[in-house]
Coordinates of C-alpha atoms in Angstrom, one line a residue:
M256 CA 4.3 -35.9 -36.6
A257 CA 6.0 -34.4 -33.6
I258 CA 6.3 -37.1 -30.8
P259 CA 7.1 -35.9 -27.3
H260 CA 10.1 -37.2 -25.5
L261 CA 10.8 -38.3 -22.0
T262 CA 14.2 -37.9 -20.3
S263 CA 16.0 -40.1 -17.8
A264 CA 18.1 -38.9 -14.9
D265 CA 21.3 -38.9 -17.0
G266 CA 19.7 -36.9 -19.8
T267 CA 18.9 -39.7 -22.2
S268 CA 15.8 -38.7 -24.2
L269 CA 13.5 -41.3 -25.7
P270 CA 10.3 -40.8 -27.8
A271 CA 7.1 -41.2 -25.8
I272 CA 6.0 -44.2 -28.0
G273 CA 7.9 -46.9 -29.8
L274 CA 7.2 -49.8 -32.3
G275 CA 7.2 -53.3 -31.0
T276 CA 8.7 -55.6 -33.7
Y277 CA 8.2 -59.1 -32.3
R278 CA 7.5 -61.4 -35.2
L279 CA 8.2 -58.7 -37.8
T280 CA 10.8 -60.7 -39.6
G281 CA 12.2 -61.1 -43.1
S282 CA 11.3 -59.0 -46.1
D283 CA 7.7 -58.5 -44.8
G284 CA 9.2 -57.3 -41.5
V285 CA 11.5 -54.8 -43.3
E286 CA 8.5 -53.5 -45.2
S287 CA 6.3 -53.1 -42.1
I288 CA 9.1 -51.4 -40.1
G289 CA 9.9 -49.1 -43.0
Q290 CA 6.2 -48.1 -43.1
A291 CA 6.3 -47.4 -39.4
I292 CA 9.3 -45.2 -39.8
Q293 CA 7.5 -43.3 -42.5
A294 CA 4.5 -42.9 -40.3
G295 CA 6.6 -41.3 -37.6
Y296 CA 8.0 -43.9 -35.3
R297 CA 11.6 -43.2 -34.2
L298 CA 12.0 -45.8 -31.5
L299 CA 12.3 -49.4 -32.8
D300 CA 12.3 -52.3 -30.2
S301 CA 14.1 -55.6 -31.0
A302 CA 15.9 -58.4 -29.3
V303 CA 18.3 -61.2 -30.1
N304 CA 15.4 -63.6 -29.3
Y305 CA 13.1 -62.0 -31.7
E306 CA 15.5 -63.0 -34.5
N307 CA 14.8 -59.8 -36.4
E308 CA 17.8 -57.5 -35.7
G309 CA 18.6 -57.8 -39.4
A310 CA 15.2 -56.7 -40.5
V311 CA 15.1 -53.8 -38.1
G312 CA 18.6 -52.8 -39.1
R313 CA 17.9 -53.0 -42.8
A314 CA 14.7 -50.9 -42.4
A315 CA 16.6 -48.4 -40.3
R316 CA 19.5 -48.1 -42.8
A317 CA 17.1 -47.5 -45.7
A318 CA 15.2 -44.7 -43.9
Q319 CA 15.8 -41.1 -44.8
V320 CA 15.6 -40.2 -41.1
R321 CA 18.0 -42.9 -40.0
D322 CA 20.0 -40.5 -37.9
E323 CA 16.9 -39.8 -35.9
L324 CA 16.2 -43.5 -35.1
I325 CA 16.8 -45.3 -31.8
V326 CA 17.3 -49.0 -32.4
T327 CA 17.0 -51.2 -29.4
S328 CA 18.0 -54.8 -28.8
K329 CA 18.2 -57.1 -25.9
L330 CA 20.7 -59.7 -24.5
P331 CA 19.2 -63.2 -24.0
G332 CA 19.5 -65.1 -20.8
R333 CA 21.8 -67.8 -22.3
H334 CA 24.5 -65.2 -22.8
H335 CA 24.8 -63.5 -19.3
R336 CA 28.4 -64.5 -18.8
Y337 CA 30.7 -61.4 -19.4
A338 CA 32.7 -62.7 -22.4
E339 CA 29.6 -64.3 -24.0
A340 CA 27.6 -61.1 -23.5
L341 CA 30.2 -58.9 -25.1
T342 CA 30.4 -61.2 -28.1
T343 CA 26.6 -61.3 -28.4
I344 CA 26.4 -57.5 -28.4
E345 CA 29.0 -57.4 -31.1
E346 CA 27.0 -59.8 -33.2
S347 CA 23.9 -57.7 -32.6
V348 CA 25.7 -54.7 -34.0
Y349 CA 26.9 -56.7 -37.0
R350 CA 23.4 -58.0 -37.7
T351 CA 21.8 -54.5 -37.7
G352 CA 24.5 -53.3 -40.1
R353 CA 24.9 -50.1 -38.1
D354 CA 28.0 -48.7 -36.4
Q355 CA 26.4 -49.1 -33.0
I356 CA 23.1 -50.0 -31.3
D357 CA 21.4 -47.0 -29.7
L358 CA 19.9 -48.8 -26.7
Y359 CA 20.8 -52.3 -25.4
L360 CA 19.0 -54.1 -22.6
I361 CA 19.3 -57.2 -20.6
H362 CA 16.1 -59.1 -21.6
W363 CA 15.4 -60.9 -18.3
P364 CA 17.3 -61.0 -14.9
N365 CA 17.0 -64.8 -14.5
P366 CA 17.8 -64.4 -10.8
K367 CA 18.1 -68.2 -10.1
V368 CA 21.0 -68.3 -12.5
D369 CA 22.3 -65.1 -10.8
L370 CA 24.5 -63.8 -13.6
Y371 CA 22.7 -60.5 -14.3
V372 CA 25.3 -58.4 -12.5
E373 CA 28.0 -59.9 -14.7
A374 CA 25.8 -59.2 -17.8
W375 CA 25.4 -55.6 -16.6
R376 CA 29.1 -55.2 -16.4
A377 CA 29.4 -56.4 -19.9
L378 CA 26.8 -53.8 -21.1
I379 CA 28.8 -51.1 -19.3
E380 CA 31.9 -52.3 -21.1
A381 CA 30.1 -52.3 -24.4
R382 CA 29.0 -48.7 -23.9
E383 CA 32.5 -47.7 -23.0
R384 CA 33.8 -49.4 -26.2
G385 CA 31.2 -47.6 -28.3
L386 CA 29.3 -50.7 -29.3
V387 CA 26.1 -49.2 -27.8
R388 CA 25.1 -45.7 -26.9
H389 CA 22.8 -46.3 -23.9
I390 CA 22.1 -49.4 -21.7
G391 CA 19.1 -50.5 -19.8
L392 CA 17.1 -53.4 -18.5
S393 CA 14.0 -55.4 -19.3
N394 CA 11.8 -57.1 -16.8
F395 CA 13.9 -56.2 -13.8
L396 CA 12.3 -55.8 -10.3
P397 CA 13.4 -52.9 -8.0
E398 CA 15.4 -55.4 -5.9
H399 CA 17.4 -56.4 -8.9
I400 CA 18.0 -52.8 -9.9
D401 CA 19.1 -51.9 -6.3
R402 CA 21.7 -54.6 -6.5
L403 CA 23.1 -53.4 -9.9
L404 CA 23.4 -49.9 -8.4
S405 CA 25.0 -51.2 -5.3
E406 CA 27.6 -53.4 -7.1
T407 CA 28.3 -51.3 -10.1
G408 CA 27.2 -47.7 -9.4
V409 CA 25.7 -47.5 -12.9
A410 CA 22.0 -46.9 -13.3
P411 CA 20.0 -48.0 -16.3
V412 CA 18.4 -45.4 -18.5
V413 CA 15.2 -47.5 -19.0
N414 CA 13.5 -50.6 -17.7
Q415 CA 11.1 -52.3 -20.1
I416 CA 8.3 -54.1 -18.1
E417 CA 4.8 -55.6 -18.6
I418 CA 2.3 -52.8 -18.2
H419 CA -1.3 -52.6 -19.3
P420 CA -4.6 -51.8 -17.6
Y421 CA -5.0 -55.3 -16.1
F422 CA -1.5 -54.9 -14.7
P423 CA -0.8 -51.2 -14.1
Q424 CA 2.3 -51.6 -11.9
Q425 CA 1.9 -48.3 -10.0
E426 CA 4.4 -49.2 -7.3
A427 CA 7.0 -50.0 -9.9
L428 CA 6.3 -46.8 -11.7
D429 CA 6.8 -44.8 -8.4
Y430 CA 10.2 -46.6 -7.9
H431 CA 11.5 -45.8 -11.4
R432 CA 10.4 -42.2 -11.3
A433 CA 12.2 -41.8 -7.9
H434 CA 15.3 -43.1 -9.5
G435 CA 15.1 -41.2 -12.8
I436 CA 14.7 -44.4 -14.8
L437 CA 12.4 -44.3 -17.8
V438 CA 9.8 -47.1 -18.1
Q439 CA 8.8 -48.7 -21.4
G440 CA 5.7 -50.9 -21.4
W441 CA 5.6 -54.2 -23.4
S442 CA 2.2 -55.6 -24.5
P443 CA 0.7 -52.2 -23.7
L444 CA -2.6 -53.2 -25.3
G445 CA -2.8 -56.6 -23.7
R446 CA -2.4 -59.8 -25.7
G447 CA -4.9 -62.6 -26.1
N448 CA -7.3 -61.1 -23.6
D449 CA -10.5 -59.0 -23.6
L450 CA -8.9 -55.7 -22.6
Q451 CA -10.0 -53.7 -25.7
D452 CA -13.5 -55.0 -25.3
N453 CA -13.7 -53.9 -21.6
Q454 CA -16.8 -51.8 -21.0
T455 CA -15.0 -49.1 -19.0
I456 CA -12.4 -48.6 -21.7
A457 CA -15.0 -48.7 -24.5
E458 CA -17.0 -45.9 -22.7
I459 CA -14.0 -43.7 -22.2
A460 CA -12.9 -44.2 -25.8
A461 CA -16.4 -43.3 -27.0
A462 CA -16.4 -40.2 -24.9
H463 CA -13.3 -39.0 -26.7
G464 CA -14.2 -40.3 -30.2
V465 CA -11.2 -42.6 -30.3
T466 CA -10.7 -46.4 -30.5
P467 CA -10.2 -48.5 -27.3
A468 CA -6.6 -49.0 -28.3
Q469 CA -6.0 -45.3 -28.5
A470 CA -7.6 -44.7 -25.2
I471 CA -5.3 -47.3 -23.6
L472 CA -2.2 -45.8 -25.2
A473 CA -3.2 -42.4 -24.0
W474 CA -3.5 -43.8 -20.5
H475 CA 0.1 -45.1 -20.8
V476 CA 1.3 -41.7 -22.1
A477 CA -0.5 -39.8 -19.2
R478 CA 1.4 -42.1 -16.7
E479 CA 4.8 -41.4 -18.5
V480 CA 5.1 -45.0 -19.7
I481 CA 6.6 -45.4 -23.2
P482 CA 4.3 -48.0 -24.8
L483 CA 5.7 -50.3 -27.4
P484 CA 2.6 -51.5 -29.4
K485 CA 3.3 -53.9 -32.2
A486 CA 1.5 -53.2 -35.4
A487 CA 2.2 -54.5 -39.0
S488 CA -0.4 -52.6 -41.0
P489 CA 0.0 -48.9 -41.8
K490 CA -3.5 -48.2 -40.6
R491 CA -2.9 -49.6 -37.1
Q492 CA 0.6 -48.0 -37.0
Q493 CA -0.8 -44.6 -37.7
E494 CA -3.7 -45.1 -35.3
N495 CA -1.4 -46.0 -32.5
L496 CA 0.6 -42.8 -33.1
D497 CA -2.4 -40.6 -33.2
I498 CA -2.8 -40.4 -29.4
F499 CA -1.0 -37.3 -28.2
G500 CA -4.0 -35.0 -28.5
I501 CA -6.2 -37.2 -26.3
E502 CA -6.5 -35.7 -22.8
L503 CA -8.1 -38.2 -20.4
T504 CA -9.5 -36.8 -17.2
D505 CA -8.1 -37.8 -13.8
A506 CA -11.2 -39.8 -13.2
E507 CA -10.8 -41.6 -16.5
L508 CA -7.2 -42.4 -15.7
A509 CA -8.2 -43.7 -12.3
A510 CA -11.0 -45.8 -13.8
I511 CA -8.6 -47.5 -16.2
T512 CA -5.9 -48.0 -13.5
A513 CA -8.6 -49.6 -11.3
L514 CA -9.0 -52.4 -13.8
G515 CA -5.8 -53.9 -12.5
R516 CA -5.9 -57.4 -11.1
P517 CA -3.7 -59.4 -8.7
D518 CA -3.3 -62.0 -11.5
G519 CA -3.1 -59.5 -14.3
R520 CA 0.1 -60.7 -15.8
L521 CA -0.6 -62.0 -19.4
A522 CA 1.4 -65.2 -19.0
D523 CA 2.4 -65.3 -15.3
Q524 CA 5.9 -64.2 -16.1
D525 CA 7.0 -62.9 -12.7
P526 CA 10.6 -61.8 -13.0
A527 CA 11.3 -63.0 -9.4
V528 CA 11.0 -66.6 -10.7
Y529 CA 10.4 -66.6 -14.4
E530 CA 13.5 -67.3 -16.6
E531 CA 13.9 -67.0 -20.3
F532 CA 17.1 -68.0 -22.2

């Protein structure tokens, strides 16, 4: 299956969909991730705090298409200090068993701790040393990115943020597009809510002969957001990939976007105040 790619301002190209791997751990995780690679996934999302870099790395190393894969990991908040960040990145590389990690992100800015610029400088150094190929961010607000640009002059290739129909983040998308930064969406199908039972989404899905999840993922793709749905079963993995022929109308896209709510965040994790270590 040919998956389209999106390209950042610096020329970095990423698949238009990736696999979320949170809680895909151990031998079961290796099997699920391996099945996803066979189905066609080429972008694998992980993090130090997911405690599964080893499983992701093992599945990636075993894949016949291992040279096509983009393995991602993320730096936890407890290791934002420069030296600690570099050591953590080294350990991430060792855990994956690969020569380098393709994409490394800062997981959360933790602005009250105020070490994210120091962490960013460490990621820049890790890229220069060849530990990682590309660097980016996760859960950063435009104000945080503006500061990184001002103090380091180095832009991220991607920012991974919470996006789903109840929290569409149009202003954030406009900002990233203006700066040539790709956007990945975590929890793109919602989590623990009634999103996939929403009447508007159900009606749009039925009109196209697809599932509600596929309609939601097609909405992401149309907005040039790279969704990272998590799925362990081969059936759901394949279903989530089979979305690139779905052409939603402008009216349908607008109707889904209109489902956004002021309190739409899944767990009230506002990066302006939320911290994760």
